[in-house]
Tab-separated table of N, CA and C in Angstrom:
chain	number	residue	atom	x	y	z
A	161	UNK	N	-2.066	16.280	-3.940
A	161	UNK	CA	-1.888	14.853	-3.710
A	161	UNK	C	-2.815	14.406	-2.580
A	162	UNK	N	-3.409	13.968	-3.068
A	162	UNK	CA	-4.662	12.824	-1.925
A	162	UNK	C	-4.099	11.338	-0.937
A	163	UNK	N	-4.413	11.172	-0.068
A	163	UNK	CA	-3.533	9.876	0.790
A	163	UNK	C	-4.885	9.996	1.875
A	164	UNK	N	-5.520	8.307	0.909
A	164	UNK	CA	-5.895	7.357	1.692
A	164	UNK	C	-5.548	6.598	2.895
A	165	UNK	N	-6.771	6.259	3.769
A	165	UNK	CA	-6.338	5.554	5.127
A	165	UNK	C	-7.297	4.479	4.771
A	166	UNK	N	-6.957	3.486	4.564
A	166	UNK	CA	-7.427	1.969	4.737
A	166	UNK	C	-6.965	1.118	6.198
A	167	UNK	N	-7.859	0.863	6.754
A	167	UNK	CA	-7.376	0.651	8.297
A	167	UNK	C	-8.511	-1.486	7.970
A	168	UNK	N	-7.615	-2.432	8.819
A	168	UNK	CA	-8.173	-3.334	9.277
A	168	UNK	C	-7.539	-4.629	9.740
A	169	UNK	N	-7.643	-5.603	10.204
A	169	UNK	CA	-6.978	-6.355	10.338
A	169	UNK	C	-6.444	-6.988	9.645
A	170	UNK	N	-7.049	-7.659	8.528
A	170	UNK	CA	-6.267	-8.394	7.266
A	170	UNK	C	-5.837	-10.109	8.203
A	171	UNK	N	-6.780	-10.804	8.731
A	171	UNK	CA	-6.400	-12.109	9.267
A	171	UNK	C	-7.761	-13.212	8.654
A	172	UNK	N	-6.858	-13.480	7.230
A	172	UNK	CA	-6.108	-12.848	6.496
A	172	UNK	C	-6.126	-11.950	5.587
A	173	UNK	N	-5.512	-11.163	4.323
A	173	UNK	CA	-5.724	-10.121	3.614
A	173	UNK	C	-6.575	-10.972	2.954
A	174	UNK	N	-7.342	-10.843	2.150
A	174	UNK	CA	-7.914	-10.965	0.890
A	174	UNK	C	-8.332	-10.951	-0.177
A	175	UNK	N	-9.081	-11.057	-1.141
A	175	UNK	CA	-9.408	-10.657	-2.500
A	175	UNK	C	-10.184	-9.131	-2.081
A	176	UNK	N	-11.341	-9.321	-1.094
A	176	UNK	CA	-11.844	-8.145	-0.986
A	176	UNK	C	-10.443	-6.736	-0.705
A	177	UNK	N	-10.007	-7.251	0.406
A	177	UNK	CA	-9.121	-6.298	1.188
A	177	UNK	C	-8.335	-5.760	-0.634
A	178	UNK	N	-7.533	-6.771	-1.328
A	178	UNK	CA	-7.074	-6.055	-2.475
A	178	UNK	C	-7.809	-5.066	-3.000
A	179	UNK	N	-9.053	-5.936	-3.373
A	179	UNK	CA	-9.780	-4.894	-4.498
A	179	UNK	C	-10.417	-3.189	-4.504
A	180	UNK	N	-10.315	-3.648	-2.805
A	180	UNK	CA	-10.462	-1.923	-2.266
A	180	UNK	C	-9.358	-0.763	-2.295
A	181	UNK	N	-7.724	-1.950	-2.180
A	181	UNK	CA	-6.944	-1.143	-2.224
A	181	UNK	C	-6.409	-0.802	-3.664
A	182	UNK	N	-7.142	-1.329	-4.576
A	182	UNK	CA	-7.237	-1.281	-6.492
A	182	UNK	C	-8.092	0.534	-5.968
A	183	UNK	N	-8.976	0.155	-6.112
A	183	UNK	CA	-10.106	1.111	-6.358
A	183	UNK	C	-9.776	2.553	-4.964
A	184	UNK	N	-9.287	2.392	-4.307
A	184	UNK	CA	-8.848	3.689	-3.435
A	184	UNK	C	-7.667	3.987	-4.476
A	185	UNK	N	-6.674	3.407	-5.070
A	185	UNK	CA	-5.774	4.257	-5.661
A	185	UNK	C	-5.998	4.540	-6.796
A	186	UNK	N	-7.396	4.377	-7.426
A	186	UNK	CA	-8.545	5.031	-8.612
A	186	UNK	C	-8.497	6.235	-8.447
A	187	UNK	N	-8.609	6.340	-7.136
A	187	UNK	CA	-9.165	7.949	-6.737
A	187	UNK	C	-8.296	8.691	-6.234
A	188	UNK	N	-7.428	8.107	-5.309
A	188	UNK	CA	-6.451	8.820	-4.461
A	188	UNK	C	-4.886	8.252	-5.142
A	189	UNK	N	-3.827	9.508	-4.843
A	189	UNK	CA	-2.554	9.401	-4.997
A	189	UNK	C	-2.217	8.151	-4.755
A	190	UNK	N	-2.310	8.095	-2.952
A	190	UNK	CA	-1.372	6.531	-2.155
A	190	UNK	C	-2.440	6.206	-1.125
A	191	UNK	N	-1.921	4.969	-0.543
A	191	UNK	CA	-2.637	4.616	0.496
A	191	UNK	C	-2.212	4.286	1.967
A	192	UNK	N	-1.828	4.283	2.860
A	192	UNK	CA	-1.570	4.157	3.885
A	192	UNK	C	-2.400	2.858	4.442
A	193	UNK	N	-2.005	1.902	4.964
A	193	UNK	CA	-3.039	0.447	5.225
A	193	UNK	C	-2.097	0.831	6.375
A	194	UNK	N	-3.295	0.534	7.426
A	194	UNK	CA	-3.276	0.594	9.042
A	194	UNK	C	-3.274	-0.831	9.362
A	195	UNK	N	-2.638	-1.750	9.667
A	195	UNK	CA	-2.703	-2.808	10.593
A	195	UNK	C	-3.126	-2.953	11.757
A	196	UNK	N	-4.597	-3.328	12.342
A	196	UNK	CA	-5.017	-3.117	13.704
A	196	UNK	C	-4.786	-3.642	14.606
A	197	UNK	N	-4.613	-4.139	15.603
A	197	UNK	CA	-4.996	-5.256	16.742
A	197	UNK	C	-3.480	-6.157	16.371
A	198	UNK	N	-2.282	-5.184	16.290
A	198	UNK	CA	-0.693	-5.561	16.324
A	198	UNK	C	-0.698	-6.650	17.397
A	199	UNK	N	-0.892	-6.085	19.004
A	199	UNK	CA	-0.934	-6.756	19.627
A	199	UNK	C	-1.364	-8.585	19.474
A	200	UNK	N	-1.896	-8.523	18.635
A	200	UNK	CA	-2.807	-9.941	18.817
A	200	UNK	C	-2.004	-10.947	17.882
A	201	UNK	N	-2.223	-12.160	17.781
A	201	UNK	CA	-1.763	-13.602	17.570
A	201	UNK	C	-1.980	-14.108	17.802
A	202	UNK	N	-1.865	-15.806	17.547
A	202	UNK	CA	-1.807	-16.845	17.932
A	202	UNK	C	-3.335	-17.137	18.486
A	203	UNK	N	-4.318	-16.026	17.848
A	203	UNK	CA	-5.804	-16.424	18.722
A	203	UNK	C	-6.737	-16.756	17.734
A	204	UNK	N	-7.828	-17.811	17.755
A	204	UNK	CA	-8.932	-17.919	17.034
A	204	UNK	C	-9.138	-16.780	15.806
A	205	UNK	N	-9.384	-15.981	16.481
A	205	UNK	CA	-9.806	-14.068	15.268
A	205	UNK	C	-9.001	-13.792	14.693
A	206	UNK	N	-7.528	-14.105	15.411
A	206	UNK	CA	-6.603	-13.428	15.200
A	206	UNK	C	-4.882	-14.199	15.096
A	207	UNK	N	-5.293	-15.196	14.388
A	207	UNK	CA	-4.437	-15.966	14.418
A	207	UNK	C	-2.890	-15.668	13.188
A	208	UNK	N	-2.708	-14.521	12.959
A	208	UNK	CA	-1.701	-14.171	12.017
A	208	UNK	C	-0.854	-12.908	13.635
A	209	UNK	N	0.523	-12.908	12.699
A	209	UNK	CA	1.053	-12.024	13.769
A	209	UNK	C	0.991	-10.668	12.598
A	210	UNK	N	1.533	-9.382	13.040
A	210	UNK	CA	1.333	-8.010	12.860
A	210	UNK	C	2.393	-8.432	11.597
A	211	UNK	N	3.513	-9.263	12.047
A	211	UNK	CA	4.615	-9.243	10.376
A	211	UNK	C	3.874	-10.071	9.660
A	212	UNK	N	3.095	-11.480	9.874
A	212	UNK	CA	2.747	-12.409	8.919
A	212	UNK	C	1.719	-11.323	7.772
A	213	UNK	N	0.886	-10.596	8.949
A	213	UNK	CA	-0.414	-9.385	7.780
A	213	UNK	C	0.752	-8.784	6.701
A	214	UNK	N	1.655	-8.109	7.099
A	214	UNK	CA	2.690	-7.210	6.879
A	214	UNK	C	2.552	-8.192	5.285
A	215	UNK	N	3.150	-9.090	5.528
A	215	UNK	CA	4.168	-10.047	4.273
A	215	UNK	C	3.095	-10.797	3.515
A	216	UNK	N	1.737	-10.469	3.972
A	216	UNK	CA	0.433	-11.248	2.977
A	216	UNK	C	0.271	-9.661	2.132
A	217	UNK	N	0.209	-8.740	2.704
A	217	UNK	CA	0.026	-7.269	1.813
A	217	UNK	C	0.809	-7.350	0.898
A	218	UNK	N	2.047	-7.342	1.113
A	218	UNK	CA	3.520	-7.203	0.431
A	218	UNK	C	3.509	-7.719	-0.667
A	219	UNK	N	3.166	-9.108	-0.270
A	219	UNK	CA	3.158	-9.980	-1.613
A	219	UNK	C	1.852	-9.794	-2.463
A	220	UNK	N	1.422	-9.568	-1.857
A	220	UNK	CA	-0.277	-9.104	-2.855
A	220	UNK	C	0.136	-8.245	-3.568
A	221	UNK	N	0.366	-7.024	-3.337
A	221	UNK	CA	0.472	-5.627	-4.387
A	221	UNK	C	1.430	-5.783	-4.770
A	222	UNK	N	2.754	-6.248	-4.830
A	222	UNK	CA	3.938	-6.642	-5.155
A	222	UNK	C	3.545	-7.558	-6.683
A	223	UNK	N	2.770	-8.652	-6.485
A	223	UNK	CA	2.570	-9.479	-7.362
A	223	UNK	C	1.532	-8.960	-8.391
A	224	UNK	N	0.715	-7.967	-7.983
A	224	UNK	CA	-0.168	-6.476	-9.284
A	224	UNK	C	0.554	-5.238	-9.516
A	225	UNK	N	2.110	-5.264	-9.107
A	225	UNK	CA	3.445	-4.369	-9.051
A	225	UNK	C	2.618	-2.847	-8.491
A	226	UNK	N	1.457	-3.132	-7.236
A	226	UNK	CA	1.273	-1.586	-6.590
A	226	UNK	C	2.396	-1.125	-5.716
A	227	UNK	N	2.805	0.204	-5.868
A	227	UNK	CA	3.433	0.338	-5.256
A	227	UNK	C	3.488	1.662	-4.179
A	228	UNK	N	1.872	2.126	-4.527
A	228	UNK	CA	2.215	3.386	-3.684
A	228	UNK	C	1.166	3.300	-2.869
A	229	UNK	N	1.902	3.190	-1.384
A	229	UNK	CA	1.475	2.749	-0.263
A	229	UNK	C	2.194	2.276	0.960
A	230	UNK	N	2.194	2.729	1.926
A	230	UNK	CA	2.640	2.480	3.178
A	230	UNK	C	1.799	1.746	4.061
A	231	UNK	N	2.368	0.628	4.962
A	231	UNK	CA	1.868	0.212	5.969
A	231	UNK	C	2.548	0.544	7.276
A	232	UNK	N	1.268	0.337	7.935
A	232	UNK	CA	1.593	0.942	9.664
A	232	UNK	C	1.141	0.064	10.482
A	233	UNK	N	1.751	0.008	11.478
A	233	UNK	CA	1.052	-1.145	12.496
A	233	UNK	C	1.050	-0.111	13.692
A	234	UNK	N	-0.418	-0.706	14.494
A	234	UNK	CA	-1.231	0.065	15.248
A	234	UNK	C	-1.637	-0.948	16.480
A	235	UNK	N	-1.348	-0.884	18.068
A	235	UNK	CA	-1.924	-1.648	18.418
A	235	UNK	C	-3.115	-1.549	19.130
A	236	UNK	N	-4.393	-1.670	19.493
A	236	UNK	CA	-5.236	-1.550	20.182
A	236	UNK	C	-5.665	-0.724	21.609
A	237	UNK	N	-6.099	0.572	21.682
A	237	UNK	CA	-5.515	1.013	23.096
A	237	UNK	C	-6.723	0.611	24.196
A	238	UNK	N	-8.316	0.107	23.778
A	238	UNK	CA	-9.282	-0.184	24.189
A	238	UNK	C	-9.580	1.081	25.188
A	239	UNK	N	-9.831	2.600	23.948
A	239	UNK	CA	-10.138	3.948	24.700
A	239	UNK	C	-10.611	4.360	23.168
A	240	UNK	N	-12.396	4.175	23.488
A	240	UNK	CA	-12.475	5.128	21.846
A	240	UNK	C	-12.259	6.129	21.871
A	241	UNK	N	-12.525	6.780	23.234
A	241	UNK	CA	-12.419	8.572	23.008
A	241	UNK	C	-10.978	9.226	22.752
A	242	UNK	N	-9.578	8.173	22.643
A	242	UNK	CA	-8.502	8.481	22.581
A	242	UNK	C	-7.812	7.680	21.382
A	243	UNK	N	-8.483	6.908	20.463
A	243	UNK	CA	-8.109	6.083	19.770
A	243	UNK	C	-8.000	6.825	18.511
A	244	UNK	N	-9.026	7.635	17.900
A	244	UNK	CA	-8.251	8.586	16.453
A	244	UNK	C	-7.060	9.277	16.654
A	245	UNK	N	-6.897	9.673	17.953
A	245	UNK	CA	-5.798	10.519	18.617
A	245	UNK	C	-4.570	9.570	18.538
A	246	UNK	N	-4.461	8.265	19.345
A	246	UNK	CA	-3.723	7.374	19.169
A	246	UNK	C	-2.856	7.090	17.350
A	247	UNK	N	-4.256	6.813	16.855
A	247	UNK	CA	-3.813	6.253	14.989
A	247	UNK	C	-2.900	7.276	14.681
A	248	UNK	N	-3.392	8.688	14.837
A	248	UNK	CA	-2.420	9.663	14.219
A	248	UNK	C	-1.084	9.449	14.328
A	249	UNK	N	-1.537	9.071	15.896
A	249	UNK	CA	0.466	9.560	15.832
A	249	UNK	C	1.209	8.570	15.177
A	250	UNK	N	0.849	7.460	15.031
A	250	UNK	CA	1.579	6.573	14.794
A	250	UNK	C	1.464	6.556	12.636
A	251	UNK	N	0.508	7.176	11.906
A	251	UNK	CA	0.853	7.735	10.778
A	251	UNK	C	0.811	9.009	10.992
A	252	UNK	N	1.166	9.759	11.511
A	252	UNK	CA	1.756	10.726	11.142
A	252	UNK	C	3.142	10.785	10.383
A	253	UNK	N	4.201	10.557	10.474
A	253	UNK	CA	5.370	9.953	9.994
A	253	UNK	C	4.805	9.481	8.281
A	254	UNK	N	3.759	9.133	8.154
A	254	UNK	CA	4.059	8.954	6.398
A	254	UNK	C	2.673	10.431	5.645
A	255	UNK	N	2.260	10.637	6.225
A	255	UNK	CA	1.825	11.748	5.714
A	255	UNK	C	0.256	12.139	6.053
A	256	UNK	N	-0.420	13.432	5.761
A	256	UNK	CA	-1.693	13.440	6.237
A	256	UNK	C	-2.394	13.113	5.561
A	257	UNK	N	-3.344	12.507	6.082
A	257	UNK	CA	-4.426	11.693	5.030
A	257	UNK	C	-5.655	12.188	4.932
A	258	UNK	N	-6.606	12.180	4.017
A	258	UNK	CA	-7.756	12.894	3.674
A	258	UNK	C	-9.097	12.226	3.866
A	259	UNK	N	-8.623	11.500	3.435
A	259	UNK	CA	-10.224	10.316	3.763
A	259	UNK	C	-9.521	8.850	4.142
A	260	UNK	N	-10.628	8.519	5.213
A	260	UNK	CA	-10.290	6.773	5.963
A	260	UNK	C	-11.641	5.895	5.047
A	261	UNK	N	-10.983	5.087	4.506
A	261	UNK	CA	-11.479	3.671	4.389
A	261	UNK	C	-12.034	3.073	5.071
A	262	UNK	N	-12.996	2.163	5.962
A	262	UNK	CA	-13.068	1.321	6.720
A	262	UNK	C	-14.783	0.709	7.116
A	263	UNK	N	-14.337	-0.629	7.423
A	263	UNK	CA	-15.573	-1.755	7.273
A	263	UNK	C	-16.209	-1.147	8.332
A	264	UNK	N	-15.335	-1.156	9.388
A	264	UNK	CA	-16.400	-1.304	11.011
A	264	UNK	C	-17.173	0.149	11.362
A	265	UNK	N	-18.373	-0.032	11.734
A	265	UNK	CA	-19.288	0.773	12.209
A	265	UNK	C	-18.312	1.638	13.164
A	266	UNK	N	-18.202	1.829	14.164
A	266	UNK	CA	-16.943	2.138	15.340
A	266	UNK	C	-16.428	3.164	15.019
A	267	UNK	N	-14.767	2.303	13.831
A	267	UNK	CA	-13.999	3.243	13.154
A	267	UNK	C	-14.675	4.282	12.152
A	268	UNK	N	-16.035	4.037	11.982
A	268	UNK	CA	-16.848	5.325	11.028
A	268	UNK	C	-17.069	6.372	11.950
A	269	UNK	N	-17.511	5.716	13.065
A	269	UNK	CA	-18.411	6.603	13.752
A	269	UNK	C	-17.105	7.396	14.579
A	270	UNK	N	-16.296	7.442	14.960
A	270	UNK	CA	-15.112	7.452	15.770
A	270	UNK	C	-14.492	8.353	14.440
A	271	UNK	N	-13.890	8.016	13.638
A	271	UNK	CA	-13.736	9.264	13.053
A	271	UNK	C	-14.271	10.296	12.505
A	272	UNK	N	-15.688	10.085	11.826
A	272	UNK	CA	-16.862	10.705	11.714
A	272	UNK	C	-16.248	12.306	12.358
A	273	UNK	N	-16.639	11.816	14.163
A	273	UNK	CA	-17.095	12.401	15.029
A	273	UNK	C	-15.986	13.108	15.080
A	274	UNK	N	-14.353	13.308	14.765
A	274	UNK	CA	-12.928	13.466	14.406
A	274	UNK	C	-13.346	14.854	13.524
A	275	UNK	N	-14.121	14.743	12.714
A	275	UNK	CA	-14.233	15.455	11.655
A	275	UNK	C	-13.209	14.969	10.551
A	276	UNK	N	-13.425	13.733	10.221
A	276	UNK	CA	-12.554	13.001	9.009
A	276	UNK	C	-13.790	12.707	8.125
A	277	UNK	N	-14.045	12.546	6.680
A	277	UNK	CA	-14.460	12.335	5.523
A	277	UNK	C	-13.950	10.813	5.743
A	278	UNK	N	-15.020	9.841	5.448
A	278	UNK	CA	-15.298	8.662	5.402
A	278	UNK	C	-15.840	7.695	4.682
A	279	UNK	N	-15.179	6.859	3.789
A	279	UNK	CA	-15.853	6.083	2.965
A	279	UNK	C	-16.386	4.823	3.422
A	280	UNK	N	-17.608	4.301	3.648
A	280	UNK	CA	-18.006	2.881	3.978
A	280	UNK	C	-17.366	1.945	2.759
A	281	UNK	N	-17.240	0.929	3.744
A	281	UNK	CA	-16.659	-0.409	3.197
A	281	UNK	C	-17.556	-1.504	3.436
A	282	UNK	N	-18.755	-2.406	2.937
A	282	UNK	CA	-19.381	-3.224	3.315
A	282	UNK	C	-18.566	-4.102	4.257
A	283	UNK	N	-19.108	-4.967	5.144
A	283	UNK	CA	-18.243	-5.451	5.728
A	283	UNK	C	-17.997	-6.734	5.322
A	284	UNK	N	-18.821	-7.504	4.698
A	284	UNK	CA	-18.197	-8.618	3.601
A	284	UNK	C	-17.852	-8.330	1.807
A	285	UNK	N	-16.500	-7.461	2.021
A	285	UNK	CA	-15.922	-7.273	0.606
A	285	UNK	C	-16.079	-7.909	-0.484
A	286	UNK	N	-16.807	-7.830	-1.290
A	286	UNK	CA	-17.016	-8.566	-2.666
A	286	UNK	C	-17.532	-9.795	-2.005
A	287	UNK	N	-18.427	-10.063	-1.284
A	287	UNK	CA	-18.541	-11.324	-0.809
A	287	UNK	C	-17.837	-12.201	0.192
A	288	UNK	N	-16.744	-11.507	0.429
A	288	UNK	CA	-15.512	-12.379	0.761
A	288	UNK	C	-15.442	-11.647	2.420
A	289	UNK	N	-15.092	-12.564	3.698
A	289	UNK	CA	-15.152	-12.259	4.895
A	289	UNK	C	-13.475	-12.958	5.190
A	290	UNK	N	-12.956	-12.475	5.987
A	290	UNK	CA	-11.584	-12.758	6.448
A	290	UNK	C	-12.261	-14.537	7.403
A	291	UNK	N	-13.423	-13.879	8.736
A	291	UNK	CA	-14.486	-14.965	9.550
A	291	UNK	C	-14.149	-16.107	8.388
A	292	UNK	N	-14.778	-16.104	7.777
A	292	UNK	CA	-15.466	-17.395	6.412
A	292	UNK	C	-14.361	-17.779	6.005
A	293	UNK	N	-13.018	-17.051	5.523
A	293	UNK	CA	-11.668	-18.043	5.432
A	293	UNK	C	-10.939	-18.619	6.730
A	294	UNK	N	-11.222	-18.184	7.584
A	294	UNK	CA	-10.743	-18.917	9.142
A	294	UNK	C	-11.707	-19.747	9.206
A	295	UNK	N	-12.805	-20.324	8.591
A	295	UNK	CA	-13.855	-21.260	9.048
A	295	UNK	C	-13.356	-22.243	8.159
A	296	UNK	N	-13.373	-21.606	7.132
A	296	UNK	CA	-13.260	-22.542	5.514
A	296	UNK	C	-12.070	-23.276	5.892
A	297	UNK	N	-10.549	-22.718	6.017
A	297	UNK	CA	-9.191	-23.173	6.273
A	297	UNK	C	-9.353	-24.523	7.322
A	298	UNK	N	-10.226	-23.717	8.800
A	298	UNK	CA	-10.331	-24.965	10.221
A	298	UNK	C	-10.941	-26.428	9.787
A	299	UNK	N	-12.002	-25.904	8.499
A	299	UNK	CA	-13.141	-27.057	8.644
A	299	UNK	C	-12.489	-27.822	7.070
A	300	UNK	N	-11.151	-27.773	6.686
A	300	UNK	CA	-10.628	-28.210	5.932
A	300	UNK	C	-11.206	-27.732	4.716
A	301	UNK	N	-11.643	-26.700	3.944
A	301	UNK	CA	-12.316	-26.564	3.039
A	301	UNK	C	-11.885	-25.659	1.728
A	302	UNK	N	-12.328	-25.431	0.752
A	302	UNK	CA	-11.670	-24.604	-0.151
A	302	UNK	C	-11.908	-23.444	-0.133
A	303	UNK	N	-10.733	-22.374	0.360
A	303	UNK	CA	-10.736	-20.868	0.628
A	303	UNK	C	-9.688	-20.632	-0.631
A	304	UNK	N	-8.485	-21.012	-1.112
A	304	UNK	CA	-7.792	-20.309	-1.644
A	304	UNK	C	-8.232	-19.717	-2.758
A	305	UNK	N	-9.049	-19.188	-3.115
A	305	UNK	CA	-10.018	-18.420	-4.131
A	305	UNK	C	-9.919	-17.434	-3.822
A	306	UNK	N	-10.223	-17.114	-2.473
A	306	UNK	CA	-10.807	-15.924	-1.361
A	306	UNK	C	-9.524	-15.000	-1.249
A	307	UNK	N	-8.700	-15.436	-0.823
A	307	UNK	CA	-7.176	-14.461	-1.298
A	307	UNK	C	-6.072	-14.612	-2.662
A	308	UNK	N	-5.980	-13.774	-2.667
A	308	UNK	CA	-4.669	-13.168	-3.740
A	308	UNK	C	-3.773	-14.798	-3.823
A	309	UNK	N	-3.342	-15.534	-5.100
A	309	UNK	CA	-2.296	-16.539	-5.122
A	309	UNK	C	-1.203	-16.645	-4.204
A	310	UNK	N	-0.686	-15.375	-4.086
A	310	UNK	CA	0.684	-15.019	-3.070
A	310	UNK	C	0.577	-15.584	-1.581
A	311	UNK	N	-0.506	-15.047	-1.387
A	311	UNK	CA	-1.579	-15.098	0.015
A	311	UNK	C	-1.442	-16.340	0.308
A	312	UNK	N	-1.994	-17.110	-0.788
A	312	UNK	CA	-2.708	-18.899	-0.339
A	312	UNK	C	-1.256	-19.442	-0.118
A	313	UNK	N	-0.151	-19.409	-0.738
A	313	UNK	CA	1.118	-19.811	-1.341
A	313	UNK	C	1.692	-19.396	0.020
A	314	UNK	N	1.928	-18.218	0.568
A	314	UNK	CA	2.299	-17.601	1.779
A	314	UNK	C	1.706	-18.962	3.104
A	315	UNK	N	0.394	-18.724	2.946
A	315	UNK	CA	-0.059	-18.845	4.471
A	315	UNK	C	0.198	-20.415	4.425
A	316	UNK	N	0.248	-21.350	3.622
A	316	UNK	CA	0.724	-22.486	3.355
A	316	UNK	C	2.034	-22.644	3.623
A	317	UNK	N	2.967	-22.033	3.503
A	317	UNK	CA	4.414	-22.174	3.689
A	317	UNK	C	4.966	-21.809	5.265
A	318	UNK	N	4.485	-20.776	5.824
A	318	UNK	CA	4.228	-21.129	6.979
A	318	UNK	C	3.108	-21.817	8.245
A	319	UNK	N	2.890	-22.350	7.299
A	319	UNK	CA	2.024	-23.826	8.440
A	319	UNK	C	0.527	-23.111	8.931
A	320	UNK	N	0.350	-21.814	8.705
A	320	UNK	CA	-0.627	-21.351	9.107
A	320	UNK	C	-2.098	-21.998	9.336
A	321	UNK	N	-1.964	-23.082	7.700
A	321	UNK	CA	-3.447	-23.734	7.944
A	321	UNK	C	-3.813	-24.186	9.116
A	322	UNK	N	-2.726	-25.516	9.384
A	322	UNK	CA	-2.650	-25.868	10.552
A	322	UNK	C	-2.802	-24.892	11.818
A	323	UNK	N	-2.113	-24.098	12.032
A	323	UNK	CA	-2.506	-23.485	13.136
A	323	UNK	C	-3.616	-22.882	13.239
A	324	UNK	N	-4.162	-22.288	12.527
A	324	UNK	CA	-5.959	-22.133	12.360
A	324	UNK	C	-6.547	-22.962	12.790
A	325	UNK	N	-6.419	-24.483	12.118
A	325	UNK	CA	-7.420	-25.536	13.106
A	325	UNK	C	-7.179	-25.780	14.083
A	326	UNK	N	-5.588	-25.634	14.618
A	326	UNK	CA	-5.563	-26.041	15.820
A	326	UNK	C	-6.368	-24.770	17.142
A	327	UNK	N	-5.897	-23.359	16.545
A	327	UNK	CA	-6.567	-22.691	17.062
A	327	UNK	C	-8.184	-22.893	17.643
A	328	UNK	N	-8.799	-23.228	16.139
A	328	UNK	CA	-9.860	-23.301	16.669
A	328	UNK	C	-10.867	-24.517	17.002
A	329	UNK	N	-9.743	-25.896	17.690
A	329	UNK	CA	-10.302	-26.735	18.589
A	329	UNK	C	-10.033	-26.005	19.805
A	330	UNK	N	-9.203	-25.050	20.132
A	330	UNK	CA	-8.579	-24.741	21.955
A	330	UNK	C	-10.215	-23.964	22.416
């Protein structure tokens, strides 16, 4: 049994973020999705909280009935030389994983150097940038394409649009 690590922020999830987690469970058993930067909210980048990511995943693979996969939330320790060390512990508890997923240069190179097997992830997924739907949403524009139905339906019901723009006049 194989178990994927897909690690990123997801603010918000998206069409890309899905389609990777389609195509990792092509190959691998399950997936483990790392939630990064827990700590953060209510900010420009980062304007979803660690449960809102949580409940945009949920409803995504829920609504393509995936079901094998765990999420973890992870918060930021700003120590690379202690940060693969950090992730573990906190999946350890759902199982060991074989190969990491992931967009950012950093998390390649950082586990790389771990001795972990690593798949690159372009960093604009199918076209699609998490940046470019926080721009699209602020500057009033049409994003709901860019994520999963659940997603658009979600981040609408809790007021999120709004708080995006307001975010990003402060």
């Amino acid at each position: 049994m194989t178990i994927a690590l897909f690690i990123g922020r997801f603010q918000p999830f998206h069409i890309g973020h899905f389609n990777v987690i389609k195509k990792i469970l092509e190959a691998h058993d399950s997936v483990i999705i790392v939630i990064g930067s827990t700590q953060e909210k209510e900010t420009s980048i980062n304007p979803f909280s660690a449960d809102e990511r949580r409940k945009m995943i949920e409803l995504a693979l829920k609504e393509d009935k995936i079901t094998k996969y765990k999420i973890v939330y992870v918060s930021d320790i700003h120590n690379n030389k202690e940060w693969v060390s950090h992730l573990e512990r906190y999946v350890e508890p759902y199982g060991k994983f074989d190969i990491v997923y992931t967009g950012s240069e950093l998390t390649k190179k950082l586990f790389k150097e771990a001795g972990y097997k690593v798949h690159w992830i372009n960093e604009r997924i199918n076209g699609v940038s998490a940046s470019e739907i926080r721009l699209r949403i602020a500057k009033k524009m049409v994003w709901e394409h860019m994520v999963p139905a659940s997603v658009s339906k979600y981040i609408r019901s809790i007021n999120s649009d709004e708080r995006i723009r307001r975010l990003s006049e402060e």
